[in-house]
């Protein structure tokens, strides 16, 4: 099928989502700030766009069946920049009529007190970033409920996998070189990781 699918962000998750979509014969347009990206298969286009500009979002997603929100501001800029980024994407997509699929994390669940995190776990964020993510998630769900857009949210834990610089740079490459491997958080505490290709498959499926 020549359905157009638009992916915002060309990081590990954006690329994993794109790979799954092209496996199903979809036409994929990727959007980032520079208009360039490495390691893209033939036929996948990457265009320069400002996702904070709802008019550009509407133009870039015109005629698309689905839009995947895999872009994010720098980690230290979430509180200031994530809400306007997501608001512009929702507004733009509402004009183009595509479905919006959002790649999300688990911060909004807060401290699960040792219990497994499930889809129906309570949303009780206890950190600043957790509260930001909980609010962002609610905005998407409210826009969906009101009929403004059709949306779905996929959530995963910390990534590992191709092109993920955090796990690659901290853990895997040092280990392969016989050096000290590091990990985020307390290495003695159980920690769930998500293979980024699986997360991309999830978003493409949604």
CSV table of N, CA and C in Angstrom, one decimal, residues 4 6-8 29 31 47-64 66-69 71 84-100 149:
chain,number,residue,atom,x,y,z
A,4,UNK,N,0.6,7.0,3.3
A,4,UNK,CA,1.7,7.8,3.9
A,4,UNK,C,1.6,7.8,5.4
A,6,UNK,N,3.8,9.4,8.7
A,6,UNK,CA,4.8,10.4,9.0
A,6,UNK,C,5.3,10.2,10.5
A,7,UNK,N,6.7,10.2,10.6
A,7,UNK,CA,7.3,10.0,11.9
A,7,UNK,C,8.1,11.2,12.2
A,8,UNK,N,7.7,11.8,13.4
A,8,UNK,CA,8.5,13.0,13.9
A,8,UNK,C,9.6,12.4,14.8
A,29,UNK,N,7.6,9.1,5.7
A,29,UNK,CA,8.2,10.4,5.7
A,29,UNK,C,8.7,10.7,7.1
A,31,UNK,N,10.5,13.4,9.9
A,31,UNK,CA,10.7,14.8,10.0
A,31,UNK,C,11.6,15.1,11.2
A,47,UNK,N,12.6,15.0,5.9
A,47,UNK,CA,12.4,16.4,5.6
A,47,UNK,C,12.6,17.3,6.8
A,48,UNK,N,13.0,18.5,6.6
A,48,UNK,CA,13.3,19.5,7.7
A,48,UNK,C,11.9,20.1,8.1
A,49,UNK,N,11.7,20.1,9.4
A,49,UNK,CA,10.4,20.7,9.8
A,49,UNK,C,10.5,21.2,11.2
A,50,UNK,N,9.7,22.1,11.6
A,50,UNK,CA,9.6,22.6,13.0
A,50,UNK,C,8.3,22.1,13.6
A,51,UNK,N,8.4,21.1,14.5
A,51,UNK,CA,7.3,20.5,15.1
A,51,UNK,C,6.6,21.4,16.1
A,52,UNK,N,7.2,22.6,16.4
A,52,UNK,CA,6.6,23.5,17.3
A,52,UNK,C,5.7,24.5,16.6
A,53,UNK,N,5.6,24.3,15.2
A,53,UNK,CA,4.8,25.2,14.4
A,53,UNK,C,3.6,24.4,13.8
A,54,UNK,N,2.4,24.6,14.4
A,54,UNK,CA,1.3,23.7,14.0
A,54,UNK,C,0.9,23.8,12.5
A,55,UNK,N,1.2,25.0,11.9
A,55,UNK,CA,0.9,25.1,10.4
A,55,UNK,C,1.9,24.2,9.7
A,56,UNK,N,3.2,24.1,10.1
A,56,UNK,CA,4.1,23.2,9.4
A,56,UNK,C,3.7,21.7,9.7
A,57,UNK,N,3.3,21.4,10.9
A,57,UNK,CA,2.8,20.1,11.2
A,57,UNK,C,1.7,19.7,10.3
A,58,UNK,N,0.7,20.6,10.2
A,58,UNK,CA,-0.5,20.3,9.3
A,58,UNK,C,0.0,20.0,7.9
A,59,UNK,N,0.9,20.8,7.4
A,59,UNK,CA,1.4,20.7,6.0
A,59,UNK,C,2.2,19.4,5.8
A,60,UNK,N,3.1,19.1,6.8
A,60,UNK,CA,3.9,17.9,6.7
A,60,UNK,C,3.1,16.6,6.8
A,61,UNK,N,2.0,16.7,7.5
A,61,UNK,CA,1.2,15.4,7.7
A,61,UNK,C,-0.1,15.4,6.8
A,62,UNK,N,-0.2,16.3,5.9
A,62,UNK,CA,-1.3,16.3,4.9
A,62,UNK,C,-1.4,15.0,4.2
A,63,UNK,N,-2.5,14.4,4.2
A,63,UNK,CA,-2.7,13.1,3.4
A,63,UNK,C,-2.2,11.9,4.1
A,64,UNK,N,-1.6,12.1,5.4
A,64,UNK,CA,-1.1,10.9,6.1
A,64,UNK,C,-2.2,10.1,6.8
A,66,UNK,N,-1.3,8.0,9.4
A,66,UNK,CA,-1.0,8.1,10.8
A,66,UNK,C,0.3,8.9,11.0
A,67,UNK,N,0.4,9.5,12.2
A,67,UNK,CA,1.6,10.3,12.5
A,67,UNK,C,2.1,9.7,13.9
A,68,UNK,N,3.4,9.6,13.9
A,68,UNK,CA,4.1,9.0,15.1
A,68,UNK,C,4.9,10.1,15.8
A,69,UNK,N,4.6,10.4,17.1
A,69,UNK,CA,5.3,11.4,17.8
A,69,UNK,C,6.5,10.7,18.6
A,71,UNK,N,9.5,12.4,18.7
A,71,UNK,CA,10.5,13.5,18.9
A,71,UNK,C,10.4,14.0,20.4
A,84,UNK,N,4.5,22.7,24.7
A,84,UNK,CA,4.2,23.4,23.4
A,84,UNK,C,4.5,22.5,22.2
A,85,UNK,N,5.5,21.6,22.2
A,85,UNK,CA,5.8,20.7,21.1
A,85,UNK,C,4.6,19.8,20.9
A,86,UNK,N,4.1,19.2,22.0
A,86,UNK,CA,3.0,18.3,21.8
A,86,UNK,C,1.7,19.0,21.4
A,87,UNK,N,1.5,20.2,21.9
A,87,UNK,CA,0.3,21.0,21.6
A,87,UNK,C,0.3,21.3,20.1
A,88,UNK,N,1.4,21.7,19.5
A,88,UNK,CA,1.5,22.0,18.1
A,88,UNK,C,1.3,20.8,17.2
A,89,UNK,N,1.8,19.6,17.7
A,89,UNK,CA,1.6,18.4,16.9
A,89,UNK,C,0.1,18.0,16.9
A,90,UNK,N,-0.5,18.1,18.1
A,90,UNK,CA,-2.0,17.8,18.2
A,90,UNK,C,-2.8,18.7,17.3
A,91,UNK,N,-2.5,20.0,17.3
A,91,UNK,CA,-3.2,21.0,16.5
A,91,UNK,C,-3.0,20.7,15.0
A,92,UNK,N,-1.8,20.5,14.6
A,92,UNK,CA,-1.5,20.2,13.2
A,92,UNK,C,-2.1,18.9,12.7
A,93,UNK,N,-2.1,17.9,13.5
A,93,UNK,CA,-2.6,16.6,13.1
A,93,UNK,C,-4.2,16.7,13.1
A,94,UNK,N,-4.8,17.5,14.0
A,94,UNK,CA,-6.2,17.6,13.9
A,94,UNK,C,-6.7,18.2,12.6
A,95,UNK,N,-5.8,19.0,12.0
A,95,UNK,CA,-6.2,19.6,10.7
A,95,UNK,C,-6.0,18.7,9.5
A,96,UNK,N,-5.0,17.8,9.7
A,96,UNK,CA,-4.7,16.8,8.6
A,96,UNK,C,-5.6,15.6,8.7
A,97,UNK,N,-6.1,15.3,9.9
A,97,UNK,CA,-7.0,14.2,10.1
A,97,UNK,C,-6.4,12.8,10.2
A,98,UNK,N,-5.1,12.8,10.4
A,98,UNK,CA,-4.3,11.5,10.6
A,98,UNK,C,-4.6,11.0,12.0
A,99,UNK,N,-4.3,9.8,12.2
A,99,UNK,CA,-4.3,9.2,13.6
A,99,UNK,C,-3.0,9.6,14.2
A,100,UNK,N,-3.0,9.9,15.5
A,100,UNK,CA,-1.7,10.3,16.2
A,100,UNK,C,-1.3,9.1,17.2
A,149,UNK,N,-8.9,14.6,17.8
A,149,UNK,CA,-8.0,13.7,17.1
A,149,UNK,C,-8.4,12.3,17.5
